[in-house]
Amino acid sequence: MVEFVLTLSRVLAAFSRLVLWMAGAGLVAMTAFIGMQVWGRFVLNDTPTWTETSSILLMGWVIFLGAAVGIREGNHLSFDVLLYVLPQRVVRVCHYISDFVVIAFGTGMIAYGWQLADTTWSTTIPNLGITGATSFFSLIFGGVLMILFSVERLLRRAVGLPTARFGEDAIED
Amino acid sequence: MELIVLFGTFTGLLLIGAPVALCLGAASFATVAYIGLPPVVVFQRLNSGISVFALLAIPFFIYAGELMVRGDIARRLVALAGAAVGHLRGGLGQVNITASVLFGGISGSAAADASAIGGLMIPQMEKRGYGRDYAVNITVVSSIIALMLPPSHNLIIYSISAGGRISIADLFTAGIVPGLLLALALMIVAWFVAKKRGYSTEPFPGARAVVGLLFSALPGLILIAIIFGGVRSGVFTASESSGIAVIYAIVVTILVYRSLPWNEFVAATMSAVRTSSMVLLVIGSAAAFGWLLAYLKVPAELVIWMKGISDNPLVILLMLNIMLLMLGTFMDMSPLIVITTPIFLPVAMAYGIDPVQFGIILILNLGIGLCTPPVGAVLFVGCAVGKVRISQVIKTIWPFYLAAIAVLMLVTYVPAVSLWLPSMFG
Amino acid sequence: SACEITLKSSDTHPEGYPTVAAVQHMGELLKERSDGRICVDVFHSAQLGEEKDTIEQTQLGVIDLNRVSLGPFNNIIEETKVFSLPYIFRGTDHMHKVVDGEIGDAILGEFSNHGLVGLAYYDGGSRSFYNSKKPITSIEDIEGLKFRVMQSDVFVDMVSALGGNATPLPYGEVYSSIQTGVIDGAENNWPSFESSGHYEVAGHYTLDQHLIVPEVLVMSKKSWDSLSAEDQNLIREAAKDSVPVMRELWEAREKASEAKVREAGVQIVEDIDKTPFIEAMDPVYEKHVTSDKLKDLVQQIRAVE
Ligand code: NA
Ligand code: NA
């Protein structure tokens, strides 16, 4: 079982690096878009009208992809004061609950993101001409990743492997 | 009852150590389900809460800060500050504060400031015989300066939380005098504490050396000039300036100085993604939380309650300050801005307080909260960088808290402190 | 006061704005006529979100009533596009005749296919160009000027067709952007030109009235269906009766804003030959009036005397 979880972790580690690279590429592209917007307006006196909306869409991807990786790496800000005084057994239960809350919320992101995409399918985003449902794709995909990485945390804890939390060093493997 | 579900779920999840963003989101989810509203509205608010153009400034400024630290721009700024004020009593403490003014003006993030300047200054200060607690105290409290000086992404969050109708340019300008006052107050306290502890000073390296370091620090100083000049002369807007800062930092560190190798560039990008996605997820979830507060008419009820206690604006302001300080002690800045602005701004405005001034009061208040236990991101960062226990820092940090609170009172009760400079530009 | 039914209503404008006051007035009428059973609670100042979001919330039944511009509906209900075409109305009276007549009723009816009930049209004023550079007295003056527009294809195409540089920008950034010169101007109606303070930085206002877009008061179909036919009638009547009050309030507000702007010394260009402006719109109509339904509606609106 431990062997299986370790293998899964190695696969997910590679996968989360890929996700992080995608988000990083998104951040670089956003930077380029803003540069083009300023250049177009100030130098060419012809403002590109697609840059604002595209940057916002890209930011959605950066946030939800980065936040999902943050679940795996334990980057998210959390409140540990009570956990310091509780016995280890209870702390473990708290960690389990916390992971289940993330899974529940991730499920909501998928289900309700899907519903939002569905109701906005026939609308179009001004100046881009693509379907309004596009705004919700990053929400749905982020939900899938959050569930995936939370399940990994649950499995690791179940077999006695460490899981990363805010304020601690990253787990290497 | 709805409010009990909302705050109860939030506090419960917070206590068991769930990520703050998820506490906000899940509490909203539970409350919406309890009222019988379609839960999809929570996810709509989450998505629209982050689909805001002005929010782009947050990932961009964090990214620019990362590039500058890894691309050697931040270190040059610290060296300049060292040469310029290192000879004053409490020398390296004064350097630390001055570096916060210089670097804070660029990063706009207290946590980034504390980790960058703390990482550079605390080891040096320790080497020269300063107490580690003293070094951390100064690093932590002076990083609030970054929140006040432009470009502060927290002021952008405030403007958005207020409905996007408060000029970001005015807010940026309004923060300058209070930010510099805070620097001055901290320098005075640093001077007294250093004198009492008998810390030595650094020799003044001479005007020639300062000029040399000034040249070396030019890329950092030019960035400040570009951001200010660009916004004021109409080349780009305040929120676009953040993207320009990133482009500038990339051009200078990679092309001009070649001080940023490819792997460091990748590391800076990834680090910016990690930090900004964490901050923005909190903002998105807080948008859902804030929507529920509005839907349940909390702001309106709160105004009525406060009006019942007193109708003296000075008393109301004092109450607001105390409430914000307490909230800031338990929660982080960005969610608090998003949650409290819709509640407190109408109250403040009902008593004739200018929304720009209130923004500065709010940021300074919550900034102090970032440095206080039990939850203070900046305090954590400072202690982590300085490798000091929180309890040890708390024992000696109070004179610096007092200086910050004195400036807070000044900003609260003297509107001109924040409003005079914007009126000069208006 | 124990209201059996409290209808939550959303508006992006602040307390005291004509649209907010009109819906509050409608609430008073309803309360009176239902013997205190039905009340309206207006959430003003975009407390519940921007228009695009509150429309979705209304469709979901989270919000009962919603006062919104027609713009956000253009990508949802095709027919509403005609009201957002530049220079489609000759003036406010023409617009009133159209929305009060058969065409207006037919388009209000279309909302029921999208989870909404169209209750009434409100005034949104007429939008004109303002800028910080020069008085615009002819179409040539627009050449090369940067105008802020909303995120809308029609707005972008209209400004481009007039020779300007259409620049989408968030509303909150417009004031400082005109002040610093990021853009040269924007376009809006009297009340917004005044309340946003844009007149302080843009000293030239040309009344070309390129857009006279009515606004709508809609109700959630979910909330609507949960009411008795009798209550539905009360609501429909109260909404209709709030329209003349709204128009009166709007006119008063427009006059007050105009007086304030004039007093500040803004240069107003009133008599302008609109013919070249209207002629320049041919490509815009060609691009956006594509279906036979829309072409027919344009003909019908133009035929209204
Ligand atoms: Na700053
Ligand atoms: Na704190």
Short mmCIF file of N, CA and C in Angstrom, two decimals, chain B residues 205-283:
data_model
loop_
_atom_site.label_atom_id
_atom_site.label_comp_id
_atom_site.label_asym_id
_atom_site.label_seq_id
_atom_site.Cartn_x
_atom_site.Cartn_y
_atom_site.Cartn_z
N PRO B 205 30.24 56.03 4.94
CA PRO B 205 31.26 55.66 3.95
C PRO B 205 31.71 56.83 3.07
N GLY B 206 31.14 58.00 3.27
CA GLY B 206 31.53 59.13 2.44
C GLY B 206 30.59 59.33 1.27
N ALA B 207 30.46 60.60 0.86
CA ALA B 207 29.50 60.94 -0.19
C ALA B 207 29.81 60.19 -1.48
N ARG B 208 31.12 60.01 -1.77
CA ARG B 208 31.51 59.35 -3.00
C ARG B 208 30.94 57.92 -3.06
N ALA B 209 31.07 57.22 -1.93
CA ALA B 209 30.57 55.85 -1.89
C ALA B 209 29.05 55.82 -2.05
N VAL B 210 28.38 56.79 -1.42
CA VAL B 210 26.92 56.83 -1.52
C VAL B 210 26.52 57.02 -2.98
N VAL B 211 27.22 57.93 -3.66
CA VAL B 211 26.90 58.18 -5.07
C VAL B 211 27.14 56.91 -5.90
N GLY B 212 28.24 56.21 -5.58
CA GLY B 212 28.52 54.96 -6.29
C GLY B 212 27.39 53.96 -6.12
N LEU B 213 26.93 53.82 -4.87
CA LEU B 213 25.85 52.87 -4.60
C LEU B 213 24.54 53.35 -5.22
N LEU B 214 24.39 54.67 -5.30
CA LEU B 214 23.20 55.23 -5.92
C LEU B 214 23.14 54.76 -7.37
N PHE B 215 24.27 54.80 -8.06
CA PHE B 215 24.31 54.34 -9.45
C PHE B 215 23.98 52.86 -9.53
N SER B 216 24.57 52.12 -8.57
CA SER B 216 24.33 50.68 -8.59
C SER B 216 22.85 50.36 -8.33
N ALA B 217 22.19 51.23 -7.53
CA ALA B 217 20.78 50.99 -7.20
C ALA B 217 19.84 51.60 -8.23
N LEU B 218 20.41 52.26 -9.24
CA LEU B 218 19.57 52.95 -10.23
C LEU B 218 18.44 52.09 -10.82
N PRO B 219 18.72 50.83 -11.20
CA PRO B 219 17.61 50.08 -11.80
C PRO B 219 16.39 50.03 -10.90
N GLY B 220 16.58 49.88 -9.59
CA GLY B 220 15.46 49.85 -8.67
C GLY B 220 14.80 51.22 -8.56
N LEU B 221 15.65 52.25 -8.49
CA LEU B 221 15.10 53.60 -8.34
C LEU B 221 14.36 54.03 -9.61
N ILE B 222 14.90 53.65 -10.77
CA ILE B 222 14.23 54.01 -12.03
C ILE B 222 12.85 53.36 -12.10
N LEU B 223 12.74 52.14 -11.59
CA LEU B 223 11.44 51.47 -11.62
C LEU B 223 10.42 52.31 -10.88
N ILE B 224 10.82 52.84 -9.70
CA ILE B 224 9.90 53.69 -8.94
C ILE B 224 9.50 54.89 -9.81
N ALA B 225 10.49 55.49 -10.46
CA ALA B 225 10.22 56.66 -11.29
C ALA B 225 9.31 56.30 -12.46
N ILE B 226 9.55 55.13 -13.05
CA ILE B 226 8.74 54.72 -14.21
C ILE B 226 7.29 54.52 -13.80
N ILE B 227 7.09 53.85 -12.66
CA ILE B 227 5.72 53.59 -12.23
C ILE B 227 5.00 54.90 -11.95
N PHE B 228 5.67 55.77 -11.19
CA PHE B 228 5.04 57.05 -10.86
C PHE B 228 4.84 57.92 -12.08
N GLY B 229 5.95 58.09 -12.82
CA GLY B 229 5.91 58.96 -13.99
C GLY B 229 4.94 58.44 -15.03
N GLY B 230 4.93 57.11 -15.24
CA GLY B 230 4.06 56.52 -16.25
C GLY B 230 2.60 56.73 -15.94
N VAL B 231 2.24 56.55 -14.67
CA VAL B 231 0.84 56.72 -14.29
C VAL B 231 0.46 58.20 -14.35
N ARG B 232 1.34 59.06 -13.80
CA ARG B 232 1.00 60.48 -13.73
C ARG B 232 1.00 61.15 -15.10
N SER B 233 1.77 60.62 -16.06
CA SER B 233 1.82 61.28 -17.36
C SER B 233 0.91 60.61 -18.38
N GLY B 234 0.14 59.63 -17.94
CA GLY B 234 -0.88 59.08 -18.83
C GLY B 234 -0.41 58.04 -19.81
N VAL B 235 0.78 57.47 -19.60
CA VAL B 235 1.21 56.40 -20.50
C VAL B 235 0.42 55.12 -20.20
N PHE B 236 0.24 54.85 -18.91
CA PHE B 236 -0.57 53.68 -18.54
C PHE B 236 -1.36 53.97 -17.27
N THR B 237 -2.34 53.10 -16.99
CA THR B 237 -3.18 53.29 -15.81
C THR B 237 -2.49 52.67 -14.59
N ALA B 238 -3.04 52.96 -13.41
CA ALA B 238 -2.45 52.45 -12.17
C ALA B 238 -2.40 50.92 -12.19
N SER B 239 -3.47 50.27 -12.66
CA SER B 239 -3.42 48.81 -12.63
C SER B 239 -2.51 48.27 -13.73
N GLU B 240 -2.39 48.97 -14.85
CA GLU B 240 -1.45 48.52 -15.88
C GLU B 240 0.00 48.67 -15.42
N SER B 241 0.26 49.62 -14.52
CA SER B 241 1.63 49.88 -14.10
C SER B 241 2.27 48.62 -13.50
N SER B 242 1.44 47.75 -12.91
CA SER B 242 1.96 46.52 -12.34
C SER B 242 2.57 45.62 -13.42
N GLY B 243 1.88 45.52 -14.54
CA GLY B 243 2.39 44.71 -15.65
C GLY B 243 3.66 45.32 -16.23
N ILE B 244 3.69 46.66 -16.28
CA ILE B 244 4.87 47.35 -16.78
C ILE B 244 6.05 47.09 -15.84
N ALA B 245 5.79 47.05 -14.52
CA ALA B 245 6.85 46.76 -13.55
C ALA B 245 7.47 45.40 -13.82
N VAL B 246 6.63 44.42 -14.16
CA VAL B 246 7.16 43.07 -14.46
C VAL B 246 8.03 43.12 -15.71
N ILE B 247 7.51 43.76 -16.76
CA ILE B 247 8.27 43.84 -18.02
C ILE B 247 9.61 44.52 -17.77
N TYR B 248 9.58 45.63 -17.02
CA TYR B 248 10.81 46.36 -16.73
C TYR B 248 11.79 45.47 -15.96
N ALA B 249 11.27 44.78 -14.93
CA ALA B 249 12.15 43.93 -14.11
C ALA B 249 12.78 42.83 -14.96
N ILE B 250 11.99 42.26 -15.88
CA ILE B 250 12.53 41.21 -16.76
C ILE B 250 13.61 41.79 -17.66
N VAL B 251 13.32 42.93 -18.28
CA VAL B 251 14.27 43.54 -19.21
C VAL B 251 15.58 43.87 -18.48
N VAL B 252 15.47 44.50 -17.30
CA VAL B 252 16.69 44.93 -16.60
C VAL B 252 17.50 43.73 -16.11
N THR B 253 16.83 42.76 -15.47
CA THR B 253 17.60 41.67 -14.85
C THR B 253 18.11 40.66 -15.88
N ILE B 254 17.34 40.43 -16.94
CA ILE B 254 17.76 39.40 -17.89
C ILE B 254 18.62 40.01 -19.01
N LEU B 255 18.18 41.13 -19.56
CA LEU B 255 18.87 41.66 -20.73
C LEU B 255 19.99 42.63 -20.38
N VAL B 256 19.73 43.58 -19.44
CA VAL B 256 20.72 44.61 -19.18
C VAL B 256 21.82 44.12 -18.23
N TYR B 257 21.40 43.67 -17.03
CA TYR B 257 22.40 43.28 -16.03
C TYR B 257 22.77 41.81 -16.09
N ARG B 258 21.99 41.03 -16.79
CA ARG B 258 22.22 39.58 -16.89
C ARG B 258 22.40 38.97 -15.49
N SER B 259 21.62 39.48 -14.54
CA SER B 259 21.77 39.02 -13.16
C SER B 259 20.74 37.94 -12.82
N LEU B 260 19.92 37.55 -13.80
CA LEU B 260 18.87 36.58 -13.52
C LEU B 260 18.98 35.41 -14.50
N PRO B 261 19.64 34.32 -14.07
CA PRO B 261 19.74 33.16 -14.96
C PRO B 261 18.36 32.50 -15.16
N TRP B 262 18.27 31.69 -16.21
CA TRP B 262 16.99 31.08 -16.59
C TRP B 262 16.32 30.33 -15.44
N ASN B 263 17.12 29.54 -14.69
CA ASN B 263 16.47 28.75 -13.62
C ASN B 263 15.92 29.65 -12.52
N GLU B 264 16.59 30.79 -12.28
CA GLU B 264 16.07 31.73 -11.28
C GLU B 264 14.81 32.42 -11.80
N PHE B 265 14.77 32.70 -13.11
CA PHE B 265 13.57 33.28 -13.71
C PHE B 265 12.39 32.34 -13.54
N VAL B 266 12.63 31.05 -13.81
CA VAL B 266 11.56 30.06 -13.65
C VAL B 266 11.12 30.01 -12.18
N ALA B 267 12.11 30.00 -11.27
CA ALA B 267 11.78 29.94 -9.85
C ALA B 267 10.96 31.16 -9.42
N ALA B 268 11.32 32.34 -9.93
CA ALA B 268 10.58 33.55 -9.59
C ALA B 268 9.15 33.46 -10.09
N THR B 269 8.99 32.94 -11.32
CA THR B 269 7.65 32.80 -11.91
C THR B 269 6.80 31.85 -11.08
N MET B 270 7.36 30.69 -10.74
CA MET B 270 6.60 29.70 -9.97
C MET B 270 6.23 30.25 -8.59
N SER B 271 7.19 30.94 -7.98
CA SER B 271 6.93 31.49 -6.66
C SER B 271 5.80 32.53 -6.73
N ALA B 272 5.82 33.34 -7.79
CA ALA B 272 4.76 34.34 -7.95
C ALA B 272 3.41 33.66 -8.16
N VAL B 273 3.41 32.56 -8.92
CA VAL B 273 2.15 31.82 -9.13
C VAL B 273 1.63 31.29 -7.80
N ARG B 274 2.54 30.68 -7.02
CA ARG B 274 2.12 30.10 -5.73
C ARG B 274 1.52 31.17 -4.82
N THR B 275 2.25 32.27 -4.62
CA THR B 275 1.78 33.30 -3.69
C THR B 275 0.51 33.96 -4.19
N SER B 276 0.49 34.37 -5.47
CA SER B 276 -0.66 35.14 -5.91
C SER B 276 -1.91 34.27 -6.03
N SER B 277 -1.76 33.00 -6.38
CA SER B 277 -2.97 32.17 -6.48
C SER B 277 -3.57 31.97 -5.10
N MET B 278 -2.70 31.88 -4.09
CA MET B 278 -3.19 31.74 -2.72
C MET B 278 -3.97 32.99 -2.30
N VAL B 279 -3.36 34.16 -2.55
CA VAL B 279 -4.01 35.42 -2.17
C VAL B 279 -5.33 35.61 -2.92
N LEU B 280 -5.32 35.32 -4.23
CA LEU B 280 -6.50 35.59 -5.05
C LEU B 280 -7.62 34.60 -4.78
N LEU B 281 -7.28 33.37 -4.40
CA LEU B 281 -8.34 32.43 -4.06
C LEU B 281 -9.08 32.92 -2.80
N VAL B 282 -8.31 33.49 -1.88
CA VAL B 282 -8.93 34.06 -0.68
C VAL B 282 -9.86 35.21 -1.09
N ILE B 283 -9.40 36.06 -2.01
CA ILE B 283 -10.23 37.19 -2.44
C ILE B 283 -11.51 36.70 -3.11
#
